[in-house]
PDB file of C-alpha atoms in Angstrom:
ATOM      1  CA  UNK A 770      59.233 -38.109 141.530  1.00 40.00           C
ATOM      2  CA  UNK A 771      62.677 -38.998 140.237  1.00 43.00           C
ATOM      3  CA  UNK A 772      64.085 -42.251 139.027  1.00 45.00           C
ATOM      4  CA  UNK A 773      66.886 -43.377 141.291  1.00 52.00           C
ATOM      5  CA  UNK A 774      70.001 -45.309 140.541  1.00 51.00           C
ATOM      6  CA  UNK A 775      70.283 -48.355 142.755  1.00 55.00           C
ATOM      7  CA  UNK A 776      73.221 -48.408 145.113  1.00 42.00           C
ATOM      8  CA  UNK A 777      74.746 -51.473 143.488  1.00 49.00           C
ATOM      9  CA  UNK A 778      75.228 -49.638 140.172  1.00 70.00           C
ATOM     10  CA  UNK A 779      78.311 -47.467 140.546  1.00 85.00           C
ATOM     11  CA  UNK A 780      78.781 -44.508 138.255  1.00 88.00           C
ATOM     12  CA  UNK A 781      81.881 -44.420 136.103  1.00 91.00           C
ATOM     13  CA  UNK A 782      83.023 -41.340 134.243  1.00 92.00           C
ATOM     14  CA  UNK A 783      85.590 -40.812 131.526  1.00 93.00           C
ATOM     15  CA  UNK A 784      86.580 -38.000 129.184  1.00 92.00           C
ATOM     16  CA  UNK A 785      86.538 -38.217 125.422  1.00 92.00           C
ATOM     17  CA  UNK A 786      88.241 -35.863 122.981  1.00 92.00           C
ATOM     18  CA  UNK A 787      86.449 -35.007 119.741  1.00 93.00           C
ATOM     19  CA  UNK A 788      86.993 -32.562 116.864  1.00 94.00           C
ATOM     20  CA  UNK A 789      84.490 -30.170 118.494  1.00 92.00           C
ATOM     21  CA  UNK A 790      85.884 -30.371 122.041  1.00 94.00           C
ATOM     22  CA  UNK A 791      85.786 -32.607 125.059  1.00 94.00           C
ATOM     23  CA  UNK A 792      82.933 -34.751 126.369  1.00 94.00           C
ATOM     24  CA  UNK A 793      82.248 -36.261 129.752  1.00 94.00           C
ATOM     25  CA  UNK A 794      80.683 -39.724 129.521  1.00 94.00           C
ATOM     26  CA  UNK A 795      78.942 -41.269 132.530  1.00 94.00           C
ATOM     27  CA  UNK A 796      78.022 -44.940 132.629  1.00 94.00           C
ATOM     28  CA  UNK A 797      77.371 -47.776 134.987  1.00 93.00           C
ATOM     29  CA  UNK A 798      78.692 -51.218 134.250  1.00 91.00           C
ATOM     30  CA  UNK A 799      75.554 -51.917 132.211  1.00 94.00           C
ATOM     31  CA  UNK A 800      74.029 -48.583 131.084  1.00 95.00           C
ATOM     32  CA  UNK A 801      74.934 -45.221 129.567  1.00 95.00           C
ATOM     33  CA  UNK A 802      73.721 -42.357 131.780  1.00 95.00           C
ATOM     34  CA  UNK A 803      74.978 -39.196 130.047  1.00 94.00           C
ATOM     35  CA  UNK A 804      77.209 -37.771 127.343  1.00 95.00           C
ATOM     36  CA  UNK A 805      77.860 -34.111 128.216  1.00 92.00           C
ATOM     37  CA  UNK A 806      79.802 -31.521 126.238  1.00 93.00           C
ATOM     38  CA  UNK A 807      82.579 -30.111 128.448  1.00 91.00           C
ATOM     39  CA  UNK A 808      84.147 -27.560 126.092  1.00 92.00           C
ATOM     40  CA  UNK A 809      87.586 -26.810 124.705  1.00 90.00           C
ATOM     41  CA  UNK A 810      89.504 -27.829 127.821  1.00 87.00           C
ATOM     42  CA  UNK A 811      89.450 -31.336 129.232  1.00 81.00           C
ATOM     43  CA  UNK A 812      88.486 -31.752 132.859  1.00 81.00           C
ATOM     44  CA  UNK A 813      91.550 -32.848 134.838  1.00 82.00           C
ATOM     45  CA  UNK A 814      89.277 -34.975 137.048  1.00 83.00           C
ATOM     46  CA  UNK A 815      88.246 -37.315 134.230  1.00 84.00           C
ATOM     47  CA  UNK A 816      90.205 -40.367 133.246  1.00 87.00           C
ATOM     48  CA  UNK A 817      90.740 -40.555 129.504  1.00 85.00           C
ATOM     49  CA  UNK A 818      90.826 -44.299 129.000  1.00 87.00           C
ATOM     50  CA  UNK A 819      87.496 -46.104 128.808  1.00 89.00           C
ATOM     51  CA  UNK A 820      87.258 -49.192 131.014  1.00 90.00           C
ATOM     52  CA  UNK A 821      84.937 -52.127 130.670  1.00 89.00           C
ATOM     53  CA  UNK A 822      83.057 -53.442 127.660  1.00 94.00           C
ATOM     54  CA  UNK A 823      80.316 -50.814 127.555  1.00 95.00           C
ATOM     55  CA  UNK A 824      82.673 -47.854 127.890  1.00 95.00           C
ATOM     56  CA  UNK A 825      85.010 -49.215 125.204  1.00 95.00           C
ATOM     57  CA  UNK A 826      82.093 -49.932 122.865  1.00 96.00           C
ATOM     58  CA  UNK A 827      80.663 -46.445 123.397  1.00 96.00           C
ATOM     59  CA  UNK A 828      84.052 -44.732 122.964  1.00 95.00           C
ATOM     60  CA  UNK A 829      84.578 -46.634 119.710  1.00 96.00           C
ATOM     61  CA  UNK A 830      81.111 -45.713 118.432  1.00 96.00           C
ATOM     62  CA  UNK A 831      81.553 -42.045 119.354  1.00 96.00           C
ATOM     63  CA  UNK A 832      84.996 -41.984 117.761  1.00 95.00           C
ATOM     64  CA  UNK A 833      83.540 -43.290 114.511  1.00 96.00           C
ATOM     65  CA  UNK A 834      80.630 -40.828 114.791  1.00 96.00           C
ATOM     66  CA  UNK A 835      83.047 -37.890 115.141  1.00 95.00           C
ATOM     67  CA  UNK A 836      84.939 -39.111 112.074  1.00 95.00           C
ATOM     68  CA  UNK A 837      81.738 -38.677 110.082  1.00 94.00           C
ATOM     69  CA  UNK A 838      80.410 -42.231 110.038  1.00 94.00           C
ATOM     70  CA  UNK A 839      76.691 -42.752 110.367  1.00 92.00           C
ATOM     71  CA  UNK A 840      76.286 -44.599 113.659  1.00 92.00           C
ATOM     72  CA  UNK A 841      73.085 -46.140 114.991  1.00 89.00           C
ATOM     73  CA  UNK A 842      73.163 -45.741 118.778  1.00 92.00           C
ATOM     74  CA  UNK A 843      69.727 -47.330 119.273  1.00 88.00           C
ATOM     75  CA  UNK A 844      71.059 -50.618 120.657  1.00 89.00           C
ATOM     76  CA  UNK A 845      73.000 -49.008 123.492  1.00 93.00           C
ATOM     77  CA  UNK A 846      71.476 -49.633 126.926  1.00 95.00           C
ATOM     78  CA  UNK A 847      70.436 -46.231 128.260  1.00 93.00           C
ATOM     79  CA  UNK A 848      69.155 -45.273 131.685  1.00 91.00           C
ATOM     80  CA  UNK A 849      67.663 -42.009 132.917  1.00 84.00           C
ATOM     81  CA  UNK A 850      68.306 -41.823 136.677  1.00 75.00           C
ATOM     82  CA  UNK A 851      67.767 -38.680 138.710  1.00 72.00           C
ATOM     83  CA  UNK A 852      65.498 -37.135 136.111  1.00 76.00           C
ATOM     84  CA  UNK A 853      61.837 -36.356 136.552  1.00 86.00           C
ATOM     85  CA  UNK A 854      59.356 -38.926 135.320  1.00 90.00           C
ATOM     86  CA  UNK A 855      58.303 -36.456 132.624  1.00 94.00           C
ATOM     87  CA  UNK A 856      61.854 -36.029 131.281  1.00 92.00           C
ATOM     88  CA  UNK A 857      62.387 -39.792 131.420  1.00 90.00           C
ATOM     89  CA  UNK A 858      59.160 -40.335 129.426  1.00 94.00           C
ATOM     90  CA  UNK A 859      60.277 -37.765 126.817  1.00 95.00           C
ATOM     91  CA  UNK A 860      63.672 -39.472 126.482  1.00 93.00           C
ATOM     92  CA  UNK A 861      62.026 -42.886 126.220  1.00 92.00           C
ATOM     93  CA  UNK A 862      59.726 -41.444 123.560  1.00 94.00           C
ATOM     94  CA  UNK A 863      62.768 -40.295 121.587  1.00 93.00           C
ATOM     95  CA  UNK A 864      63.966 -43.889 121.506  1.00 91.00           C
ATOM     96  CA  UNK A 865      60.873 -44.879 119.525  1.00 91.00           C
ATOM     97  CA  UNK A 866      61.780 -42.597 116.609  1.00 92.00           C
ATOM     98  CA  UNK A 867      63.381 -44.726 113.871  1.00 87.00           C
ATOM     99  CA  UNK A 868      67.016 -44.023 113.073  1.00 82.00           C
ATOM    100  CA  UNK A 869      67.420 -41.201 110.584  1.00 82.00           C
ATOM    101  CA  UNK A 870      63.848 -39.926 110.943  1.00 89.00           C
ATOM    102  CA  UNK A 871      62.580 -36.702 112.517  1.00 92.00           C
ATOM    103  CA  UNK A 872      59.524 -35.865 114.596  1.00 95.00           C
ATOM    104  CA  UNK A 873      58.270 -32.570 116.001  1.00 96.00           C
ATOM    105  CA  UNK A 874      57.486 -31.668 119.614  1.00 97.00           C
ATOM    106  CA  UNK A 875      53.762 -32.125 119.025  1.00 97.00           C
ATOM    107  CA  UNK A 876      54.249 -35.680 117.778  1.00 97.00           C
ATOM    108  CA  UNK A 877      56.416 -36.514 120.781  1.00 97.00           C
ATOM    109  CA  UNK A 878      53.939 -34.971 123.242  1.00 98.00           C
ATOM    110  CA  UNK A 879      51.135 -37.047 121.724  1.00 97.00           C
ATOM    111  CA  UNK A 880      53.328 -40.157 121.640  1.00 97.00           C
ATOM    112  CA  UNK A 881      54.036 -39.971 125.378  1.00 97.00           C
ATOM    113  CA  UNK A 882      50.338 -39.503 126.110  1.00 97.00           C
ATOM    114  CA  UNK A 883      50.450 -35.803 126.993  1.00 96.00           C
ATOM    115  CA  UNK A 884      49.298 -33.973 123.815  1.00 97.00           C
ATOM    116  CA  UNK A 885      49.047 -30.552 125.483  1.00 97.00           C
ATOM    117  CA  UNK A 886      52.651 -30.622 126.740  1.00 97.00           C
ATOM    118  CA  UNK A 887      54.275 -29.444 123.506  1.00 97.00           C
ATOM    119  CA  UNK A 888      56.309 -26.653 125.127  1.00 97.00           C
ATOM    120  CA  UNK A 889      57.201 -28.843 128.098  1.00 97.00           C
ATOM    121  CA  UNK A 890      58.539 -31.464 125.667  1.00 97.00           C
ATOM    122  CA  UNK A 891      60.732 -28.779 124.076  1.00 96.00           C
ATOM    123  CA  UNK A 892      62.006 -27.759 127.504  1.00 95.00           C
ATOM    124  CA  UNK A 893      62.709 -31.355 128.438  1.00 94.00           C
ATOM    125  CA  UNK A 894      64.694 -31.874 125.250  1.00 94.00           C
ATOM    126  CA  UNK A 895      66.818 -28.879 126.234  1.00 93.00           C
ATOM    127  CA  UNK A 896      67.872 -30.895 129.309  1.00 91.00           C
ATOM    128  CA  UNK A 897      68.634 -34.059 127.320  1.00 92.00           C
ATOM    129  CA  UNK A 898      71.635 -35.765 129.023  1.00 92.00           C
ATOM    130  CA  UNK A 899      72.319 -37.840 125.887  1.00 93.00           C
ATOM    131  CA  UNK A 900      72.258 -35.304 123.010  1.00 92.00           C
ATOM    132  CA  UNK A 901      74.349 -37.354 120.601  1.00 92.00           C
ATOM    133  CA  UNK A 902      72.759 -40.700 121.389  1.00 93.00           C
ATOM    134  CA  UNK A 903      69.178 -39.327 121.466  1.00 91.00           C
ATOM    135  CA  UNK A 904      69.204 -36.268 119.180  1.00 86.00           C
TER     136      UNK A 904
END
């Protein structure tokens, strides 16, 4: 079963340049959906100017992050649509790890109530749509 994004929440996408390449950022008016690495070449389909309060706030935070500042992304409103319930639970579990601390796959599997799913947790983290915000 997948989480769905309600029809009244329109996706918005913009491109962001960083010292390591270009990123595609997808949001709704109220939530961040993904931050994906695009590569060395910007996508011509993406607008480059963030619009709306959330996009501008996120672009500012990411800009500071790429300049080397330590940024706490934990207060950003995140949403995990179109992902399996398992992946969504893994990503929600990541949000419970305090800023600046590390946990292993076993801890996360136990934390989400599935202690035997250690490898599945690792696989889910490989599909993380928010790698900078939820490392």
